[in-house]
Amino acid sequence: MRLVTWNINSLRLRMDLLRRLVQAEQPDVVCLQEIKVQDSEFPMEDVQALGFPHVLRHGMKGYNGVAILSKLPFNARDPQDWCKKADSRHGVVVLGGDVELHNFYIPAGGDIPDPEKNVKFAHKLQFLDEMKDWFAGQNKTRNAIMVGDLNVAPLEHDVWSHKQLLKIVSHTPIEVEKLTAMQLAGQWQDPIRHFTPEPTKLYSWWSYRSPDWQKNDRGRRLDHVWTTPPMTSRVKSAKILREMRSWTQPSDHVAVVVDID
DNA sequence: ATGGTGGTCCTACCA
């Protein structure tokens, strides 16, 4: 099974890029974040014409929103209502009867890394705490996959400069600590880093604001694929599609692709 | 210390 995760930053604007990605990679399952479309406006016919008869979407007007597109049938589960906001940041399905697949869009958290001064940062920290509590209560021997834009680059070599980003939201110690606590609570493993260990730099996002992104390469790895132990050994390959950042009118994120037996 | 770009939807807000 080939699984792709991509923060598409508007599904309707980038339908052609999704088509290009699907033609190039032939995925069986595509998890999207920031689709920015409410369910009543979701381009269902276009998506199904790409070869995905099974579609889960949780959208809202203008912001956020996640979708799971699949060639395989699945059973949709009710997503959690994180932080008591119905803001379309989580979708979950069960594939093949026993593989739980979570698709997350964790809050970005604003610019100021202080929960007292910035409610968006407080929201992000609370979201991570609630995820930790939720996954701590889950069966660790289950087959599960978590993908998405987690909006945290946890490792030193997940950012272009560890030292220069310590006070930048997405790489501050408090976020890394909470993300890692959630990862441990759910026994989530990071197969992307099994295939490409540190100190090799790995990024999945480059800001729109750095014009010379290829030359300066000031990226961050915000997009992740995590697996529970029984799934990790089944992950056969992993790659990050850096070249997508050079496509015409790109998302600021590129896709992450894994092949799972 | 600052401003840089791009998304939605129509006025700012979010990334």
mmCIF file with all atom_site columns, N, CA and C (backbone and C1' of nucleotides) in Angstrom, chain A residues 10 12-14 36 61-63 89 105 108 120 208-209 249, chain B:
data_model
loop_
_atom_site.group_PDB
_atom_site.id
_atom_site.type_symbol
_atom_site.label_atom_id
_atom_site.label_alt_id
_atom_site.label_comp_id
_atom_site.label_asym_id
_atom_site.label_entity_id
_atom_site.label_seq_id
_atom_site.pdbx_PDB_ins_code
_atom_site.Cartn_x
_atom_site.Cartn_y
_atom_site.Cartn_z
_atom_site.occupancy
_atom_site.B_iso_or_equiv
_atom_site.pdbx_formal_charge
_atom_site.auth_seq_id
_atom_site.auth_comp_id
_atom_site.auth_asym_id
_atom_site.auth_atom_id
_atom_site.pdbx_PDB_model_num
ATOM 1   N N     . SER A 1 10  ? -5.310  24.520 0.213  1.00 0.00 ? 10  SER A N     1
ATOM 2   C CA    . SER A 1 10  ? -6.461  24.746 -0.682 1.00 0.00 ? 10  SER A CA    1
ATOM 3   C C     . SER A 1 10  ? -6.593  23.646 -1.747 1.00 0.00 ? 10  SER A C     1
ATOM 4   N N     . ARG A 1 12  ? -9.190  23.161 -3.785 1.00 0.00 ? 12  ARG A N     1
ATOM 5   C CA    . ARG A 1 12  ? -9.782  23.600 -5.056 1.00 0.00 ? 12  ARG A CA    1
ATOM 6   C C     . ARG A 1 12  ? -8.765  24.339 -5.915 1.00 0.00 ? 12  ARG A C     1
ATOM 7   N N     . LEU A 1 13  ? -7.882  25.113 -5.271 1.00 0.00 ? 13  LEU A N     1
ATOM 8   C CA    . LEU A 1 13  ? -6.871  25.837 -6.055 1.00 0.00 ? 13  LEU A CA    1
ATOM 9   C C     . LEU A 1 13  ? -5.843  24.886 -6.675 1.00 0.00 ? 13  LEU A C     1
ATOM 10  N N     . ARG A 1 14  ? -5.569  23.790 -5.981 1.00 0.00 ? 14  ARG A N     1
ATOM 11  C CA    . ARG A 1 14  ? -4.470  22.919 -6.423 1.00 0.00 ? 14  ARG A CA    1
ATOM 12  C C     . ARG A 1 14  ? -4.938  21.543 -6.876 1.00 0.00 ? 14  ARG A C     1
ATOM 13  N N     . LYS A 1 36  ? -9.280  23.638 3.081  1.00 0.00 ? 36  LYS A N     1
ATOM 14  C CA    . LYS A 1 36  ? -9.926  24.965 3.022  1.00 0.00 ? 36  LYS A CA    1
ATOM 15  C C     . LYS A 1 36  ? -11.222 24.961 2.220  1.00 0.00 ? 36  LYS A C     1
ATOM 16  N N     . LYS A 1 61  ? -15.421 26.350 6.291  1.00 0.00 ? 61  LYS A N     1
ATOM 17  C CA    . LYS A 1 61  ? -15.253 27.438 5.322  1.00 0.00 ? 61  LYS A CA    1
ATOM 18  C C     . LYS A 1 61  ? -13.935 28.182 5.541  1.00 0.00 ? 61  LYS A C     1
ATOM 19  N N     . GLY A 1 62  ? -13.103 28.208 4.512  1.00 0.00 ? 62  GLY A N     1
ATOM 20  C CA    . GLY A 1 62  ? -11.943 29.102 4.531  1.00 0.00 ? 62  GLY A CA    1
ATOM 21  C C     . GLY A 1 62  ? -10.688 28.600 5.202  1.00 0.00 ? 62  GLY A C     1
ATOM 22  N N     . TYR A 1 63  ? -10.817 27.826 6.281  1.00 0.00 ? 63  TYR A N     1
ATOM 23  C CA    . TYR A 1 63  ? -9.648  27.422 7.059  1.00 0.00 ? 63  TYR A CA    1
ATOM 24  C C     . TYR A 1 63  ? -9.596  25.908 7.268  1.00 0.00 ? 63  TYR A C     1
ATOM 25  N N     . ARG A 1 89  ? -9.680  19.449 12.191 1.00 0.00 ? 89  ARG A N     1
ATOM 26  C CA    . ARG A 1 89  ? -8.244  19.184 12.179 1.00 0.00 ? 89  ARG A CA    1
ATOM 27  C C     . ARG A 1 89  ? -7.915  17.702 12.295 1.00 0.00 ? 89  ARG A C     1
ATOM 28  N N     . TYR A 1 105 ? -4.165  17.809 11.393 1.00 0.00 ? 105 TYR A N     1
ATOM 29  C CA    . TYR A 1 105 ? -3.615  19.142 11.113 1.00 0.00 ? 105 TYR A CA    1
ATOM 30  C C     . TYR A 1 105 ? -3.543  19.874 12.453 1.00 0.00 ? 105 TYR A C     1
ATOM 31  N N     . ALA A 1 108 ? -0.955  25.694 13.944 1.00 0.00 ? 108 ALA A N     1
ATOM 32  C CA    . ALA A 1 108 ? 0.380   26.243 13.682 1.00 0.00 ? 108 ALA A CA    1
ATOM 33  C C     . ALA A 1 108 ? 0.910   27.001 14.906 1.00 0.00 ? 108 ALA A C     1
ATOM 34  N N     . LYS A 1 120 ? -3.086  31.476 20.250 1.00 0.00 ? 120 LYS A N     1
ATOM 35  C CA    . LYS A 1 120 ? -2.891  30.439 19.243 1.00 0.00 ? 120 LYS A CA    1
ATOM 36  C C     . LYS A 1 120 ? -1.808  29.449 19.685 1.00 0.00 ? 120 LYS A C     1
ATOM 37  N N     . TYR A 1 208 ? 6.763   30.509 2.029  1.00 0.00 ? 208 TYR A N     1
ATOM 38  C CA    . TYR A 1 208 ? 6.552   31.329 0.823  1.00 0.00 ? 208 TYR A CA    1
ATOM 39  C C     . TYR A 1 208 ? 7.368   32.613 0.888  1.00 0.00 ? 208 TYR A C     1
ATOM 40  N N     . ARG A 1 209 ? 7.754   33.016 2.094  1.00 0.00 ? 209 ARG A N     1
ATOM 41  C CA    . ARG A 1 209 ? 8.403   34.322 2.260  1.00 0.00 ? 209 ARG A CA    1
ATOM 42  C C     . ARG A 1 209 ? 9.888   34.297 1.951  1.00 0.00 ? 209 ARG A C     1
ATOM 43  N N     . GLN A 1 249 ? 2.786   27.397 -8.915 1.00 0.00 ? 249 GLN A N     1
ATOM 44  C CA    . GLN A 1 249 ? 1.835   27.724 -7.828 1.00 0.00 ? 249 GLN A CA    1
ATOM 45  C C     . GLN A 1 249 ? 1.774   26.594 -6.792 1.00 0.00 ? 249 GLN A C     1
ATOM 46  P P     . DA  B 2 1   ? 15.753  43.033 19.263 1.00 0.00 ? 1   DA  B P     1
ATOM 47  O "O5'" . DA  B 2 1   ? 15.093  43.761 18.007 1.00 0.00 ? 1   DA  B "O5'" 1
ATOM 48  C "C5'" . DA  B 2 1   ? 15.254  45.153 17.833 1.00 0.00 ? 1   DA  B "C5'" 1
ATOM 49  C "C4'" . DA  B 2 1   ? 14.670  45.544 16.501 1.00 0.00 ? 1   DA  B "C4'" 1
ATOM 50  C "C3'" . DA  B 2 1   ? 13.211  45.124 16.320 1.00 0.00 ? 1   DA  B "C3'" 1
ATOM 51  O "O3'" . DA  B 2 1   ? 12.531  46.185 15.651 1.00 0.00 ? 1   DA  B "O3'" 1
ATOM 52  C "C1'" . DA  B 2 1   ? 14.532  44.145 14.625 1.00 0.00 ? 1   DA  B "C1'" 1
ATOM 53  P P     . DT  B 2 2   ? 10.969  46.128 15.365 1.00 0.00 ? 2   DT  B P     1
ATOM 54  O "O5'" . DT  B 2 2   ? 10.932  45.781 13.824 1.00 0.00 ? 2   DT  B "O5'" 1
ATOM 55  C "C5'" . DT  B 2 2   ? 11.711  46.559 12.916 1.00 0.00 ? 2   DT  B "C5'" 1
ATOM 56  C "C4'" . DT  B 2 2   ? 11.697  45.917 11.556 1.00 0.00 ? 2   DT  B "C4'" 1
ATOM 57  C "C3'" . DT  B 2 2   ? 10.312  45.486 11.068 1.00 0.00 ? 2   DT  B "C3'" 1
ATOM 58  O "O3'" . DT  B 2 2   ? 9.947   46.311 9.973  1.00 0.00 ? 2   DT  B "O3'" 1
ATOM 59  C "C1'" . DT  B 2 2   ? 11.984  43.847 10.597 1.00 0.00 ? 2   DT  B "C1'" 1
ATOM 60  P P     . DG  B 2 3   ? 8.474   46.273 9.340  1.00 0.00 ? 3   DG  B P     1
ATOM 61  O "O5'" . DG  B 2 3   ? 8.720   45.508 7.966  1.00 0.00 ? 3   DG  B "O5'" 1
ATOM 62  C "C5'" . DG  B 2 3   ? 9.940   45.696 7.239  1.00 0.00 ? 3   DG  B "C5'" 1
ATOM 63  C "C4'" . DG  B 2 3   ? 10.062  44.605 6.203  1.00 0.00 ? 3   DG  B "C4'" 1
ATOM 64  C "C3'" . DG  B 2 3   ? 8.752   44.259 5.496  1.00 0.00 ? 3   DG  B "C3'" 1
ATOM 65  O "O3'" . DG  B 2 3   ? 9.042   43.940 4.145  1.00 0.00 ? 3   DG  B "O3'" 1
ATOM 66  C "C1'" . DG  B 2 3   ? 9.554   42.342 6.599  1.00 0.00 ? 3   DG  B "C1'" 1
ATOM 67  P P     . DG  B 2 4   ? 7.947   44.024 3.020  1.00 0.00 ? 4   DG  B P     1
ATOM 68  O "O5'" . DG  B 2 4   ? 8.125   42.641 2.277  1.00 0.00 ? 4   DG  B "O5'" 1
ATOM 69  C "C5'" . DG  B 2 4   ? 9.385   42.278 1.717  1.00 0.00 ? 4   DG  B "C5'" 1
ATOM 70  C "C4'" . DG  B 2 4   ? 9.566   40.773 1.797  1.00 0.00 ? 4   DG  B "C4'" 1
ATOM 71  C "C3'" . DG  B 2 4   ? 8.339   39.981 1.346  1.00 0.00 ? 4   DG  B "C3'" 1
ATOM 72  O "O3'" . DG  B 2 4   ? 8.436   39.729 -0.060 1.00 0.00 ? 4   DG  B "O3'" 1
ATOM 73  C "C1'" . DG  B 2 4   ? 9.213   39.116 3.404  1.00 0.00 ? 4   DG  B "C1'" 1
ATOM 74  P P     . DT  B 2 5   ? 7.106   39.873 -0.937 1.00 0.00 ? 5   DT  B P     1
ATOM 75  O "O5'" . DT  B 2 5   ? 6.505   38.410 -0.769 1.00 0.00 ? 5   DT  B "O5'" 1
ATOM 76  C "C5'" . DT  B 2 5   ? 7.298   37.266 -1.055 1.00 0.00 ? 5   DT  B "C5'" 1
ATOM 77  C "C4'" . DT  B 2 5   ? 6.422   36.047 -1.016 1.00 0.00 ? 5   DT  B "C4'" 1
ATOM 78  C "C3'" . DT  B 2 5   ? 5.216   36.109 -1.944 1.00 0.00 ? 5   DT  B "C3'" 1
ATOM 79  O "O3'" . DT  B 2 5   ? 5.070   34.852 -2.577 1.00 0.00 ? 5   DT  B "O3'" 1
ATOM 80  C "C1'" . DT  B 2 5   ? 4.484   35.752 0.267  1.00 0.00 ? 5   DT  B "C1'" 1
ATOM 81  P P     . DG  B 2 6   ? 4.055   34.704 -3.804 1.00 0.00 ? 6   DG  B P     1
ATOM 82  O "O5'" . DG  B 2 6   ? 2.818   34.003 -3.088 1.00 0.00 ? 6   DG  B "O5'" 1
ATOM 83  C "C5'" . DG  B 2 6   ? 2.992   32.703 -2.547 1.00 0.00 ? 6   DG  B "C5'" 1
ATOM 84  C "C4'" . DG  B 2 6   ? 1.743   32.295 -1.817 1.00 0.00 ? 6   DG  B "C4'" 1
ATOM 85  C "C3'" . DG  B 2 6   ? 0.430   32.528 -2.581 1.00 0.00 ? 6   DG  B "C3'" 1
ATOM 86  O "O3'" . DG  B 2 6   ? -0.326  31.337 -2.512 1.00 0.00 ? 6   DG  B "O3'" 1
ATOM 87  C "C1'" . DG  B 2 6   ? 0.252   33.363 -0.424 1.00 0.00 ? 6   DG  B "C1'" 1
ATOM 88  P P     . DG  B 2 7   ? -1.533  31.082 -3.534 1.00 0.00 ? 7   DG  B P     1
ATOM 89  O "O5'" . DG  B 2 7   ? -2.792  30.957 -2.563 1.00 0.00 ? 7   DG  B "O5'" 1
ATOM 90  C "C5'" . DG  B 2 7   ? -3.135  29.700 -2.005 1.00 0.00 ? 7   DG  B "C5'" 1
ATOM 91  C "C4'" . DG  B 2 7   ? -4.040  29.891 -0.817 1.00 0.00 ? 7   DG  B "C4'" 1
ATOM 92  C "C3'" . DG  B 2 7   ? -5.395  30.512 -1.094 1.00 0.00 ? 7   DG  B "C3'" 1
ATOM 93  O "O3'" . DG  B 2 7   ? -6.299  29.487 -1.491 1.00 0.00 ? 7   DG  B "O3'" 1
ATOM 94  C "C1'" . DG  B 2 7   ? -4.448  31.344 0.936  1.00 0.00 ? 7   DG  B "C1'" 1
ATOM 95  P P     . DT  B 2 8   ? -7.748  29.942 -2.084 1.00 0.00 ? 8   DT  B P     1
ATOM 96  O "O5'" . DT  B 2 8   ? -8.576  30.466 -0.819 1.00 0.00 ? 8   DT  B "O5'" 1
ATOM 97  C "C5'" . DT  B 2 8   ? -8.947  29.551 0.224  1.00 0.00 ? 8   DT  B "C5'" 1
ATOM 98  C "C4'" . DT  B 2 8   ? -9.756  30.286 1.274  1.00 0.00 ? 8   DT  B "C4'" 1
ATOM 99  C "C3'" . DT  B 2 8   ? -11.063 30.895 0.736  1.00 0.00 ? 8   DT  B "C3'" 1
ATOM 100 O "O3'" . DT  B 2 8   ? -12.121 30.644 1.637  1.00 0.00 ? 8   DT  B "O3'" 1
ATOM 101 C "C1'" . DT  B 2 8   ? -9.752  32.570 1.753  1.00 0.00 ? 8   DT  B "C1'" 1
ATOM 102 P P     . DC  B 2 9   ? -13.625 30.804 1.153  1.00 0.00 ? 9   DC  B P     1
ATOM 103 O "O5'" . DC  B 2 9   ? -13.943 32.362 1.373  1.00 0.00 ? 9   DC  B "O5'" 1
ATOM 104 C "C5'" . DC  B 2 9   ? -14.052 32.880 2.694  1.00 0.00 ? 9   DC  B "C5'" 1
ATOM 105 C "C4'" . DC  B 2 9   ? -14.105 34.405 2.672  1.00 0.00 ? 9   DC  B "C4'" 1
ATOM 106 C "C3'" . DC  B 2 9   ? -15.264 35.009 1.871  1.00 0.00 ? 9   DC  B "C3'" 1
ATOM 107 O "O3'" . DC  B 2 9   ? -15.761 36.126 2.592  1.00 0.00 ? 9   DC  B "O3'" 1
ATOM 108 C "C1'" . DC  B 2 9   ? -13.245 35.893 1.099  1.00 0.00 ? 9   DC  B "C1'" 1
ATOM 109 P P     . DC  B 2 10  ? -17.115 36.947 2.171  1.00 0.00 ? 10  DC  B P     1
ATOM 110 O "O5'" . DC  B 2 10  ? -16.629 38.468 2.195  1.00 0.00 ? 10  DC  B "O5'" 1
ATOM 111 C "C5'" . DC  B 2 10  ? -16.063 38.999 3.387  1.00 0.00 ? 10  DC  B "C5'" 1
ATOM 112 C "C4'" . DC  B 2 10  ? -15.361 40.308 3.088  1.00 0.00 ? 10  DC  B "C4'" 1
ATOM 113 C "C3'" . DC  B 2 10  ? -16.258 41.393 2.487  1.00 0.00 ? 10  DC  B "C3'" 1
ATOM 114 O "O3'" . DC  B 2 10  ? -15.841 42.653 3.004  1.00 0.00 ? 10  DC  B "O3'" 1
ATOM 115 C "C1'" . DC  B 2 10  ? -14.463 40.969 1.041  1.00 0.00 ? 10  DC  B "C1'" 1
ATOM 116 P P     . DT  B 2 11  ? -16.792 43.494 3.941  1.00 0.00 ? 11  DT  B P     1
ATOM 117 O "O5'" . DT  B 2 11  ? -15.726 43.948 5.018  1.00 0.00 ? 11  DT  B "O5'" 1
ATOM 118 C "C5'" . DT  B 2 11  ? -15.677 43.241 6.233  1.00 0.00 ? 11  DT  B "C5'" 1
ATOM 119 C "C4'" . DT  B 2 11  ? -14.235 43.057 6.687  1.00 0.00 ? 11  DT  B "C4'" 1
ATOM 120 C "C3'" . DT  B 2 11  ? -13.363 44.325 6.626  1.00 0.00 ? 11  DT  B "C3'" 1
ATOM 121 O "O3'" . DT  B 2 11  ? -12.684 44.406 7.863  1.00 0.00 ? 11  DT  B "O3'" 1
ATOM 122 C "C1'" . DT  B 2 11  ? -12.266 42.562 5.610  1.00 0.00 ? 11  DT  B "C1'" 1
ATOM 123 P P     . DA  B 2 12  ? -11.584 45.519 8.228  1.00 0.00 ? 12  DA  B P     1
ATOM 124 O "O5'" . DA  B 2 12  ? -10.259 44.776 7.704  1.00 0.00 ? 12  DA  B "O5'" 1
ATOM 125 C "C5'" . DA  B 2 12  ? -9.368  44.210 8.640  1.00 0.00 ? 12  DA  B "C5'" 1
ATOM 126 C "C4'" . DA  B 2 12  ? -9.885  42.858 9.106  1.00 0.00 ? 12  DA  B "C4'" 1
ATOM 127 C "C3'" . DA  B 2 12  ? -8.938  42.152 10.045 1.00 0.00 ? 12  DA  B "C3'" 1
ATOM 128 O "O3'" . DA  B 2 12  ? -9.651  41.432 11.024 1.00 0.00 ? 12  DA  B "O3'" 1
ATOM 129 C "C1'" . DA  B 2 12  ? -9.127  40.916 8.018  1.00 0.00 ? 12  DA  B "C1'" 1
ATOM 130 P P     . DC  B 2 13  ? -8.713  40.887 12.270 1.00 0.00 ? 13  DC  B P     1
ATOM 131 O "O5'" . DC  B 2 13  ? -8.422  39.392 11.807 1.00 0.00 ? 13  DC  B "O5'" 1
ATOM 132 C "C5'" . DC  B 2 13  ? -9.510  38.471 11.659 1.00 0.00 ? 13  DC  B "C5'" 1
ATOM 133 C "C4'" . DC  B 2 13  ? -8.985  37.184 11.093 1.00 0.00 ? 13  DC  B "C4'" 1
ATOM 134 C "C3'" . DC  B 2 13  ? -7.759  36.653 11.854 1.00 0.00 ? 13  DC  B "C3'" 1
ATOM 135 O "O3'" . DC  B 2 13  ? -8.034  35.351 12.335 1.00 0.00 ? 13  DC  B "O3'" 1
ATOM 136 C "C1'" . DC  B 2 13  ? -7.399  36.618 9.499  1.00 0.00 ? 13  DC  B "C1'" 1
ATOM 137 P P     . DC  B 2 14  ? -6.975  34.663 13.324 1.00 0.00 ? 14  DC  B P     1
ATOM 138 O "O5'" . DC  B 2 14  ? -6.207  33.652 12.377 1.00 0.00 ? 14  DC  B "O5'" 1
ATOM 139 C "C5'" . DC  B 2 14  ? -6.927  32.677 11.628 1.00 0.00 ? 14  DC  B "C5'" 1
ATOM 140 C "C4'" . DC  B 2 14  ? -5.999  32.068 10.620 1.00 0.00 ? 14  DC  B "C4'" 1
ATOM 141 C "C3'" . DC  B 2 14  ? -4.652  31.654 11.208 1.00 0.00 ? 14  DC  B "C3'" 1
ATOM 142 O "O3'" . DC  B 2 14  ? -4.578  30.239 11.305 1.00 0.00 ? 14  DC  B "O3'" 1
ATOM 143 C "C1'" . DC  B 2 14  ? -4.440  32.728 9.071  1.00 0.00 ? 14  DC  B "C1'" 1
ATOM 144 P P     . DA  B 2 15  ? -3.298  29.622 12.042 1.00 0.00 ? 15  DA  B P     1
ATOM 145 O "O5'" . DA  B 2 15  ? -2.252  29.459 10.857 1.00 0.00 ? 15  DA  B "O5'" 1
ATOM 146 C "C5'" . DA  B 2 15  ? -2.486  28.501 9.837  1.00 0.00 ? 15  DA  B "C5'" 1
ATOM 147 C "C4'" . DA  B 2 15  ? -1.458  28.676 8.731  1.00 0.00 ? 15  DA  B "C4'" 1
ATOM 148 C "C3'" . DA  B 2 15  ? -0.024  28.600 9.214  1.00 0.00 ? 15  DA  B "C3'" 1
ATOM 149 O "O3'" . DA  B 2 15  ? 0.405   27.230 9.162  1.00 0.00 ? 15  DA  B "O3'" 1
ATOM 150 C "C1'" . DA  B 2 15  ? -0.324  30.308 7.579  1.00 0.00 ? 15  DA  B "C1'" 1
#
